Amino acid sequence: MLVDFRPTWMLESIYDLTPKEIREHDIQLILTDLDNTLIAWNNPNGTPQLREWLALMDEAQIPVVVVTNNSAKRVARALKELQLPFISRALKPLNRGINIAKKEYRVNSSQIVLVGDQLLTDVAAANNARIKSILVKPLVNTDAWNTKFNRAVEKSVKKQLLKKGYLKRTWGHSLNG
């Protein structure tokens, strides 16, 4: 069903998410996809903007956990400098990774948000787990080979979501706007 791919919110970037908004929506835990959400898939070092955003979340004592379908080896290498906790082989759109995070962080479903750049994996996983989701624009316009098929299917799903009014036509810069 189309509603399985409907995000709670849409933001230009994960970096637009502020501690104030997170608190206003009673979110206690941010789960985030890795590639093209937190870091560009082809640039595992991240950016100064990413480091600033992570410092802001850390200062506000809001945990950020990477939940990804990538292997532990790939994620550990990508996050080495950032020292973020992660759950690999999450099996998104299934809710395996999200359930692990729920158990480990002891947070209610209503207090968790998953941020990701794909409807078919990230948003669907969040909806399957009955948590909030934020769809963000991919950080770069290219994808790893294993994501290209999903993007092609996603294009069709986005068109249907727009047609039914389930998706906004513009990206937000705030959860409140």
mmCIF file of N, CA, C and O in Angstrom, residues 3-88:
data_model
loop_
_atom_site.group_PDB
_atom_site.id
_atom_site.type_symbol
_atom_site.label_atom_id
_atom_site.label_comp_id
_atom_site.label_asym_id
_atom_site.label_seq_id
_atom_site.Cartn_x
_atom_site.Cartn_y
_atom_site.Cartn_z
ATOM 1 N N VAL A 3 0.558 4.054 1.580
ATOM 2 C CA VAL A 3 0.797 4.691 2.875
ATOM 3 C C VAL A 3 2.000 4.090 3.593
ATOM 4 O O VAL A 3 2.566 4.724 4.475
ATOM 5 N N ASP A 4 2.417 2.888 3.206
ATOM 6 C CA ASP A 4 3.603 2.281 3.801
ATOM 7 C C ASP A 4 4.863 3.084 3.506
ATOM 8 O O ASP A 4 5.878 2.926 4.183
ATOM 9 N N PHE A 5 4.805 3.932 2.485
ATOM 10 C CA PHE A 5 5.962 4.712 2.064
ATOM 11 C C PHE A 5 5.815 6.199 2.372
ATOM 12 O O PHE A 5 6.607 7.011 1.923
ATOM 13 N N ARG A 6 4.828 6.531 3.165
ATOM 14 C CA ARG A 6 4.562 7.937 3.496
ATOM 15 C C ARG A 6 5.385 8.358 4.717
ATOM 16 O O ARG A 6 5.206 7.830 5.814
ATOM 17 N N PRO A 7 6.297 9.343 4.536
ATOM 18 C CA PRO A 7 7.102 9.788 5.688
ATOM 19 C C PRO A 7 6.290 10.696 6.612
ATOM 20 O O PRO A 7 5.329 11.338 6.186
ATOM 21 N N THR A 8 6.689 10.749 7.869
ATOM 22 C CA THR A 8 6.062 11.664 8.820
ATOM 23 C C THR A 8 6.392 13.108 8.437
ATOM 24 O O THR A 8 5.519 13.970 8.443
ATOM 25 N N TRP A 9 7.668 13.350 8.124
ATOM 26 C CA TRP A 9 8.138 14.672 7.725
ATOM 27 C C TRP A 9 9.109 14.532 6.555
ATOM 28 O O TRP A 9 9.647 13.451 6.313
ATOM 29 N N MET A 10 9.342 15.647 5.876
ATOM 30 C CA MET A 10 10.353 15.727 4.826
ATOM 31 C C MET A 10 11.238 16.941 5.098
ATOM 32 O O MET A 10 10.730 18.038 5.295
ATOM 33 N N LEU A 11 12.549 16.714 5.133
ATOM 34 C CA LEU A 11 13.495 17.801 5.334
ATOM 35 C C LEU A 11 14.518 17.806 4.212
ATOM 36 O O LEU A 11 14.823 16.760 3.637
ATOM 37 N N GLU A 12 15.048 18.968 3.960
ATOM 38 C CA GLU A 12 16.111 19.112 2.964
ATOM 39 C C GLU A 12 17.302 18.218 3.350
ATOM 40 O O GLU A 12 17.865 17.537 2.522
ATOM 41 N N SER A 13 17.665 18.249 4.637
ATOM 42 C CA SER A 13 18.861 17.544 5.101
ATOM 43 C C SER A 13 18.706 17.171 6.570
ATOM 44 O O SER A 13 17.976 17.831 7.313
ATOM 45 N N ILE A 14 19.418 16.150 6.987
ATOM 46 C CA ILE A 14 19.420 15.767 8.405
ATOM 47 C C ILE A 14 19.956 16.919 9.251
ATOM 48 O O ILE A 14 19.565 17.095 10.395
ATOM 49 N N TYR A 15 20.816 17.747 8.655
ATOM 50 C CA TYR A 15 21.413 18.864 9.388
ATOM 51 C C TYR A 15 20.404 19.957 9.717
ATOM 52 O O TYR A 15 20.691 20.847 10.515
ATOM 53 N N ASP A 16 19.225 19.916 9.113
ATOM 54 C CA ASP A 16 18.162 20.871 9.432
ATOM 55 C C ASP A 16 17.422 20.490 10.708
ATOM 56 O O ASP A 16 16.634 21.280 11.230
ATOM 57 N N LEU A 17 17.642 19.293 11.193
ATOM 58 C CA LEU A 17 16.984 18.806 12.401
ATOM 59 C C LEU A 17 17.664 19.409 13.631
ATOM 60 O O LEU A 17 18.871 19.271 13.811
ATOM 61 N N THR A 18 16.882 20.094 14.461
ATOM 62 C CA THR A 18 17.451 20.784 15.624
ATOM 63 C C THR A 18 17.023 20.110 16.928
ATOM 64 O O THR A 18 15.958 19.498 17.002
ATOM 65 N N PRO A 19 17.847 20.242 17.970
ATOM 66 C CA PRO A 19 17.459 19.704 19.274
ATOM 67 C C PRO A 19 16.120 20.263 19.764
ATOM 68 O O PRO A 19 15.329 19.536 20.356
ATOM 69 N N LYS A 20 15.861 21.542 19.496
ATOM 70 C CA LYS A 20 14.601 22.160 19.923
ATOM 71 C C LYS A 20 13.405 21.434 19.314
ATOM 72 O O LYS A 20 12.448 21.083 20.009
ATOM 73 N N GLU A 21 13.453 21.194 18.000
ATOM 74 C CA GLU A 21 12.355 20.487 17.331
ATOM 75 C C GLU A 21 12.223 19.054 17.829
ATOM 76 O O GLU A 21 11.115 18.551 18.012
ATOM 77 N N ILE A 22 13.345 18.432 18.057
ATOM 78 C CA ILE A 22 13.328 17.051 18.544
ATOM 79 C C ILE A 22 12.622 16.987 19.896
ATOM 80 O O ILE A 22 11.771 16.131 20.121
ATOM 81 N N ARG A 23 12.962 17.901 20.764
ATOM 82 C CA ARG A 23 12.326 17.958 22.086
ATOM 83 C C ARG A 23 10.829 18.280 21.969
ATOM 84 O O ARG A 23 10.012 17.702 22.682
ATOM 85 N N GLU A 24 10.488 19.209 21.087
ATOM 86 C CA GLU A 24 9.080 19.592 20.902
ATOM 87 C C GLU A 24 8.223 18.407 20.464
ATOM 88 O O GLU A 24 7.037 18.360 20.756
ATOM 89 N N HIS A 25 8.823 17.462 19.767
ATOM 90 C CA HIS A 25 8.089 16.295 19.288
ATOM 91 C C HIS A 25 8.340 15.063 20.164
ATOM 92 O O HIS A 25 8.017 13.941 19.767
ATOM 93 N N ASP A 26 8.911 15.290 21.351
ATOM 94 C CA ASP A 26 9.166 14.241 22.340
ATOM 95 C C ASP A 26 9.981 13.071 21.766
ATOM 96 O O ASP A 26 9.738 11.915 22.068
ATOM 97 N N ILE A 27 10.953 13.393 20.929
ATOM 98 C CA ILE A 27 11.837 12.367 20.379
ATOM 99 C C ILE A 27 13.037 12.221 21.301
ATOM 100 O O ILE A 27 13.679 13.196 21.676
ATOM 101 N N GLN A 28 13.311 10.985 21.679
ATOM 102 C CA GLN A 28 14.414 10.688 22.591
ATOM 103 C C GLN A 28 15.592 10.000 21.894
ATOM 104 O O GLN A 28 16.670 9.888 22.474
ATOM 105 N N LEU A 29 15.367 9.524 20.672
ATOM 106 C CA LEU A 29 16.398 8.754 19.966
ATOM 107 C C LEU A 29 16.286 9.005 18.463
ATOM 108 O O LEU A 29 15.201 8.873 17.899
ATOM 109 N N ILE A 30 17.410 9.365 17.850
ATOM 110 C CA ILE A 30 17.461 9.532 16.399
ATOM 111 C C ILE A 30 18.181 8.327 15.804
ATOM 112 O O ILE A 30 19.341 8.070 16.128
ATOM 113 N N LEU A 31 17.481 7.614 14.953
ATOM 114 C CA LEU A 31 18.091 6.561 14.161
ATOM 115 C C LEU A 31 18.319 7.159 12.780
ATOM 116 O O LEU A 31 17.456 7.877 12.272
ATOM 117 N N THR A 32 19.447 6.887 12.189
ATOM 118 C CA THR A 32 19.727 7.454 10.882
ATOM 119 C C THR A 32 20.345 6.428 9.953
ATOM 120 O O THR A 32 21.134 5.589 10.378
ATOM 121 N N ASP A 33 19.952 6.517 8.703
ATOM 122 C CA ASP A 33 20.597 5.753 7.661
ATOM 123 C C ASP A 33 22.015 6.314 7.508
ATOM 124 O O ASP A 33 22.301 7.425 7.958
ATOM 125 N N LEU A 34 22.874 5.564 6.856
ATOM 126 C CA LEU A 34 24.259 6.005 6.677
ATOM 127 C C LEU A 34 24.448 6.708 5.334
ATOM 128 O O LEU A 34 24.578 7.922 5.265
ATOM 129 N N ASP A 35 24.430 5.932 4.259
ATOM 130 C CA ASP A 35 24.787 6.436 2.937
ATOM 131 C C ASP A 35 23.757 7.404 2.375
ATOM 132 O O ASP A 35 22.576 7.088 2.282
ATOM 133 N N ASN A 36 24.241 8.579 2.008
ATOM 134 C CA ASN A 36 23.457 9.653 1.403
ATOM 135 C C ASN A 36 22.445 10.287 2.349
ATOM 136 O O ASN A 36 21.621 11.102 1.932
ATOM 137 N N THR A 37 22.511 9.917 3.622
ATOM 138 C CA THR A 37 21.710 10.580 4.657
ATOM 139 C C THR A 37 22.647 11.283 5.624
ATOM 140 O O THR A 37 22.585 12.486 5.808
ATOM 141 N N LEU A 38 23.532 10.522 6.246
ATOM 142 C CA LEU A 38 24.493 11.072 7.204
ATOM 143 C C LEU A 38 25.789 11.477 6.501
ATOM 144 O O LEU A 38 26.346 12.534 6.771
ATOM 145 N N ILE A 39 26.262 10.605 5.622
ATOM 146 C CA ILE A 39 27.460 10.882 4.823
ATOM 147 C C ILE A 39 27.164 10.543 3.368
ATOM 148 O O ILE A 39 26.297 9.709 3.093
ATOM 149 N N ALA A 40 27.877 11.177 2.474
ATOM 150 C CA ALA A 40 27.763 10.804 1.062
ATOM 151 C C ALA A 40 28.313 9.385 0.922
ATOM 152 O O ALA A 40 29.326 9.048 1.546
ATOM 153 N N TRP A 41 27.662 8.551 0.142
ATOM 154 C CA TRP A 41 28.065 7.147 0.032
ATOM 155 C C TRP A 41 29.514 7.004 -0.436
ATOM 156 O O TRP A 41 30.184 6.035 -0.095
ATOM 157 N N ASN A 42 30.009 7.996 -1.178
ATOM 158 C CA ASN A 42 31.361 7.908 -1.707
ATOM 159 C C ASN A 42 32.354 8.796 -0.951
ATOM 160 O O ASN A 42 33.453 9.032 -1.418
ATOM 161 N N ASN A 43 31.955 9.297 0.234
ATOM 162 C CA ASN A 43 32.824 10.133 1.057
ATOM 163 C C ASN A 43 32.620 9.785 2.526
ATOM 164 O O ASN A 43 31.911 10.476 3.245
ATOM 165 N N PRO A 44 33.248 8.709 2.997
ATOM 166 C CA PRO A 44 33.015 8.263 4.370
ATOM 167 C C PRO A 44 33.566 9.185 5.448
ATOM 168 O O PRO A 44 33.284 8.993 6.615
ATOM 169 N N ASN A 45 34.315 10.211 5.064
ATOM 170 C CA ASN A 45 34.901 11.098 6.070
ATOM 171 C C ASN A 45 33.915 12.116 6.616
ATOM 172 O O ASN A 45 34.184 12.765 7.610
ATOM 173 N N GLY A 46 32.780 12.267 5.975
ATOM 174 C CA GLY A 46 31.805 13.241 6.436
ATOM 175 C C GLY A 46 32.265 14.660 6.137
ATOM 176 O O GLY A 46 33.252 14.884 5.449
ATOM 177 N N THR A 47 31.520 15.613 6.675
ATOM 178 C CA THR A 47 31.799 17.026 6.410
ATOM 179 C C THR A 47 31.877 17.787 7.732
ATOM 180 O O THR A 47 31.414 17.292 8.771
ATOM 181 N N PRO A 48 32.422 19.000 7.710
ATOM 182 C CA PRO A 48 32.391 19.825 8.927
ATOM 183 C C PRO A 48 30.958 20.048 9.420
ATOM 184 O O PRO A 48 30.712 20.069 10.625
ATOM 185 N N GLN A 49 30.011 20.190 8.483
ATOM 186 C CA GLN A 49 28.608 20.388 8.863
ATOM 187 C C GLN A 49 28.090 19.178 9.645
ATOM 188 O O GLN A 49 27.362 19.332 10.628
ATOM 189 N N LEU A 50 28.463 17.981 9.231
ATOM 190 C CA LEU A 50 28.067 16.768 9.951
ATOM 191 C C LEU A 50 28.639 16.780 11.368
ATOM 192 O O LEU A 50 27.931 16.522 12.333
ATOM 193 N N ARG A 51 29.915 17.108 11.492
ATOM 194 C CA ARG A 51 30.546 17.126 12.815
ATOM 195 C C ARG A 51 29.873 18.149 13.736
ATOM 196 O O ARG A 51 29.667 17.898 14.915
ATOM 197 N N GLU A 52 29.524 19.304 13.179
ATOM 198 C CA GLU A 52 28.822 20.338 13.963
ATOM 199 C C GLU A 52 27.457 19.826 14.417
ATOM 200 O O GLU A 52 27.063 20.034 15.567
ATOM 201 N N TRP A 53 26.726 19.180 13.504
ATOM 202 C CA TRP A 53 25.392 18.672 13.836
ATOM 203 C C TRP A 53 25.489 17.595 14.912
ATOM 204 O O TRP A 53 24.706 17.595 15.874
ATOM 205 N N LEU A 54 26.448 16.689 14.782
ATOM 206 C CA LEU A 54 26.622 15.637 15.784
ATOM 207 C C LEU A 54 27.012 16.223 17.141
ATOM 208 O O LEU A 54 26.535 15.760 18.177
ATOM 209 N N ALA A 55 27.839 17.247 17.148
ATOM 210 C CA ALA A 55 28.223 17.912 18.399
ATOM 211 C C ALA A 55 27.008 18.562 19.057
ATOM 212 O O ALA A 55 26.848 18.504 20.278
ATOM 213 N N LEU A 56 26.150 19.149 18.248
ATOM 214 C CA LEU A 56 24.914 19.768 18.738
ATOM 215 C C LEU A 56 24.016 18.717 19.404
ATOM 216 O O LEU A 56 23.472 18.945 20.489
ATOM 217 N N MET A 57 23.864 17.572 18.755
ATOM 218 C CA MET A 57 23.038 16.492 19.311
ATOM 219 C C MET A 57 23.662 15.941 20.588
ATOM 220 O O MET A 57 22.966 15.666 21.569
ATOM 221 N N ASP A 58 24.981 15.804 20.577
ATOM 222 C CA ASP A 58 25.687 15.295 21.751
ATOM 223 C C ASP A 58 25.515 16.255 22.929
ATOM 224 O O ASP A 58 25.228 15.834 24.046
ATOM 225 N N GLU A 59 25.670 17.542 22.664
ATOM 226 C CA GLU A 59 25.501 18.566 23.691
ATOM 227 C C GLU A 59 24.086 18.531 24.272
ATOM 228 O O GLU A 59 23.881 18.736 25.461
ATOM 229 N N ALA A 60 23.092 18.260 23.419
ATOM 230 C CA ALA A 60 21.698 18.195 23.854
ATOM 231 C C ALA A 60 21.344 16.823 24.432
ATOM 232 O O ALA A 60 20.201 16.594 24.819
ATOM 233 N N GLN A 61 22.317 15.937 24.470
ATOM 234 C CA GLN A 61 22.156 14.575 24.999
ATOM 235 C C GLN A 61 21.064 13.802 24.254
ATOM 236 O O GLN A 61 20.244 13.111 24.860
ATOM 237 N N ILE A 62 21.080 13.951 22.929
ATOM 238 C CA ILE A 62 20.161 13.216 22.068
ATOM 239 C C ILE A 62 20.980 12.161 21.336
ATOM 240 O O ILE A 62 21.815 12.502 20.494
ATOM 241 N N PRO A 63 20.774 10.893 21.652
ATOM 242 C CA PRO A 63 21.557 9.847 20.993
ATOM 243 C C PRO A 63 21.242 9.745 19.504
ATOM 244 O O PRO A 63 20.082 9.856 19.092
ATOM 245 N N VAL A 64 22.304 9.556 18.722
ATOM 246 C CA VAL A 64 22.204 9.333 17.288
ATOM 247 C C VAL A 64 22.813 7.964 17.009
ATOM 248 O O VAL A 64 23.974 7.724 17.352
ATOM 249 N N VAL A 65 22.026 7.088 16.407
ATOM 250 C CA VAL A 65 22.475 5.727 16.122
ATOM 251 C C VAL A 65 22.269 5.447 14.642
ATOM 252 O O VAL A 65 21.180 5.669 14.111
ATOM 253 N N VAL A 66 23.297 4.954 13.993
ATOM 254 C CA VAL A 66 23.197 4.594 12.583
ATOM 255 C C VAL A 66 22.555 3.215 12.471
ATOM 256 O O VAL A 66 22.976 2.262 13.134
ATOM 257 N N VAL A 67 21.514 3.125 11.662
ATOM 258 C CA VAL A 67 20.840 1.854 11.383
ATOM 259 C C VAL A 67 20.907 1.669 9.871
ATOM 260 O O VAL A 67 20.284 2.418 9.124
ATOM 261 N N THR A 68 21.672 0.683 9.443
ATOM 262 C CA THR A 68 21.971 0.542 8.027
ATOM 263 C C THR A 68 21.943 -0.913 7.581
ATOM 264 O O THR A 68 22.144 -1.818 8.385
ATOM 265 N N ASN A 69 21.728 -1.091 6.301
ATOM 266 C CA ASN A 69 21.766 -2.431 5.718
ATOM 267 C C ASN A 69 23.189 -2.852 5.363
ATOM 268 O O ASN A 69 23.418 -3.993 4.974
ATOM 269 N N ASN A 70 24.143 -1.955 5.508
ATOM 270 C CA ASN A 70 25.538 -2.262 5.198
ATOM 271 C C ASN A 70 26.123 -3.274 6.178
ATOM 272 O O ASN A 70 25.604 -3.455 7.285
ATOM 273 N N SER A 71 27.251 -3.856 5.798
ATOM 274 C CA SER A 71 27.958 -4.801 6.668
ATOM 275 C C SER A 71 28.642 -4.057 7.805
ATOM 276 O O SER A 71 28.967 -2.865 7.687
ATOM 277 N N ALA A 72 28.886 -4.749 8.903
ATOM 278 C CA ALA A 72 29.550 -4.142 10.063
ATOM 279 C C ALA A 72 30.930 -3.617 9.681
ATOM 280 O O ALA A 72 31.337 -2.540 10.143
ATOM 281 N N LYS A 73 31.633 -4.343 8.832
ATOM 282 C CA LYS A 73 32.973 -3.922 8.415
ATOM 283 C C LYS A 73 32.920 -2.584 7.678
ATOM 284 O O LYS A 73 33.690 -1.678 7.955
ATOM 285 N N ARG A 74 31.994 -2.455 6.742
ATOM 286 C CA ARG A 74 31.838 -1.219 5.969
ATOM 287 C C ARG A 74 31.456 -0.051 6.873
ATOM 288 O O ARG A 74 31.988 1.050 6.768
ATOM 289 N N VAL A 75 30.517 -0.286 7.798
ATOM 290 C CA VAL A 75 30.039 0.786 8.674
ATOM 291 C C VAL A 75 31.128 1.199 9.667
ATOM 292 O O VAL A 75 31.350 2.392 9.891
ATOM 293 N N ALA A 76 31.821 0.239 10.245
ATOM 294 C CA ALA A 76 32.895 0.557 11.188
ATOM 295 C C ALA A 76 33.969 1.410 10.516
ATOM 296 O O ALA A 76 34.468 2.378 11.103
ATOM 297 N N ARG A 77 34.304 1.081 9.281
ATOM 298 C CA ARG A 77 35.298 1.854 8.522
ATOM 299 C C ARG A 77 34.772 3.274 8.252
ATOM 300 O O ARG A 77 35.481 4.249 8.449
ATOM 301 N N ALA A 78 33.507 3.382 7.862
ATOM 302 C CA ALA A 78 32.920 4.686 7.541
ATOM 303 C C ALA A 78 32.765 5.576 8.777
ATOM 304 O O ALA A 78 32.885 6.793 8.680
ATOM 305 N N LEU A 79 32.493 4.966 9.917
ATOM 306 C CA LEU A 79 32.218 5.746 11.130
ATOM 307 C C LEU A 79 33.404 5.846 12.084
ATOM 308 O O LEU A 79 33.264 6.392 13.181
ATOM 309 N N LYS A 80 34.537 5.334 11.669
ATOM 310 C CA LYS A 80 35.717 5.297 12.538
ATOM 311 C C LYS A 80 36.020 6.652 13.180
ATOM 312 O O LYS A 80 36.193 6.748 14.383
ATOM 313 N N GLU A 81 36.031 7.688 12.367
ATOM 314 C CA GLU A 81 36.346 9.038 12.872
ATOM 315 C C GLU A 81 35.206 9.637 13.692
ATOM 316 O O GLU A 81 35.430 10.443 14.574
ATOM 317 N N LEU A 82 33.976 9.263 13.382
ATOM 318 C CA LEU A 82 32.809 9.852 14.044
ATOM 319 C C LEU A 82 32.457 9.166 15.357
ATOM 320 O O LEU A 82 31.760 9.733 16.190
ATOM 321 N N GLN A 83 32.897 7.936 15.508
ATOM 322 C CA GLN A 83 32.652 7.150 16.724
ATOM 323 C C GLN A 83 31.179 7.112 17.117
ATOM 324 O O GLN A 83 30.815 7.343 18.272
ATOM 325 N N LEU A 84 30.339 6.798 16.143
ATOM 326 C CA LEU A 84 28.906 6.672 16.397
ATOM 327 C C LEU A 84 28.532 5.212 16.587
ATOM 328 O O LEU A 84 29.083 4.330 15.914
ATOM 329 N N PRO A 85 27.573 4.935 17.473
ATOM 330 C CA PRO A 85 27.080 3.566 17.570
ATOM 331 C C PRO A 85 26.295 3.211 16.314
ATOM 332 O O PRO A 85 25.723 4.098 15.665
ATOM 333 N N PHE A 86 26.281 1.923 15.974
ATOM 334 C CA PHE A 86 25.559 1.528 14.769
ATOM 335 C C PHE A 86 24.984 0.125 14.889
ATOM 336 O O PHE A 86 25.443 -0.686 15.701
ATOM 337 N N ILE A 87 23.992 -0.103 14.063
ATOM 338 C CA ILE A 87 23.390 -1.420 13.893
ATOM 339 C C ILE A 87 23.509 -1.724 12.407
ATOM 340 O O ILE A 87 22.941 -1.007 11.583
ATOM 341 N N SER A 88 24.282 -2.733 12.096
ATOM 342 C CA SER A 88 24.482 -3.104 10.693
ATOM 343 C C SER A 88 23.521 -4.230 10.322
ATOM 344 O O SER A 88 22.863 -4.807 11.181
#
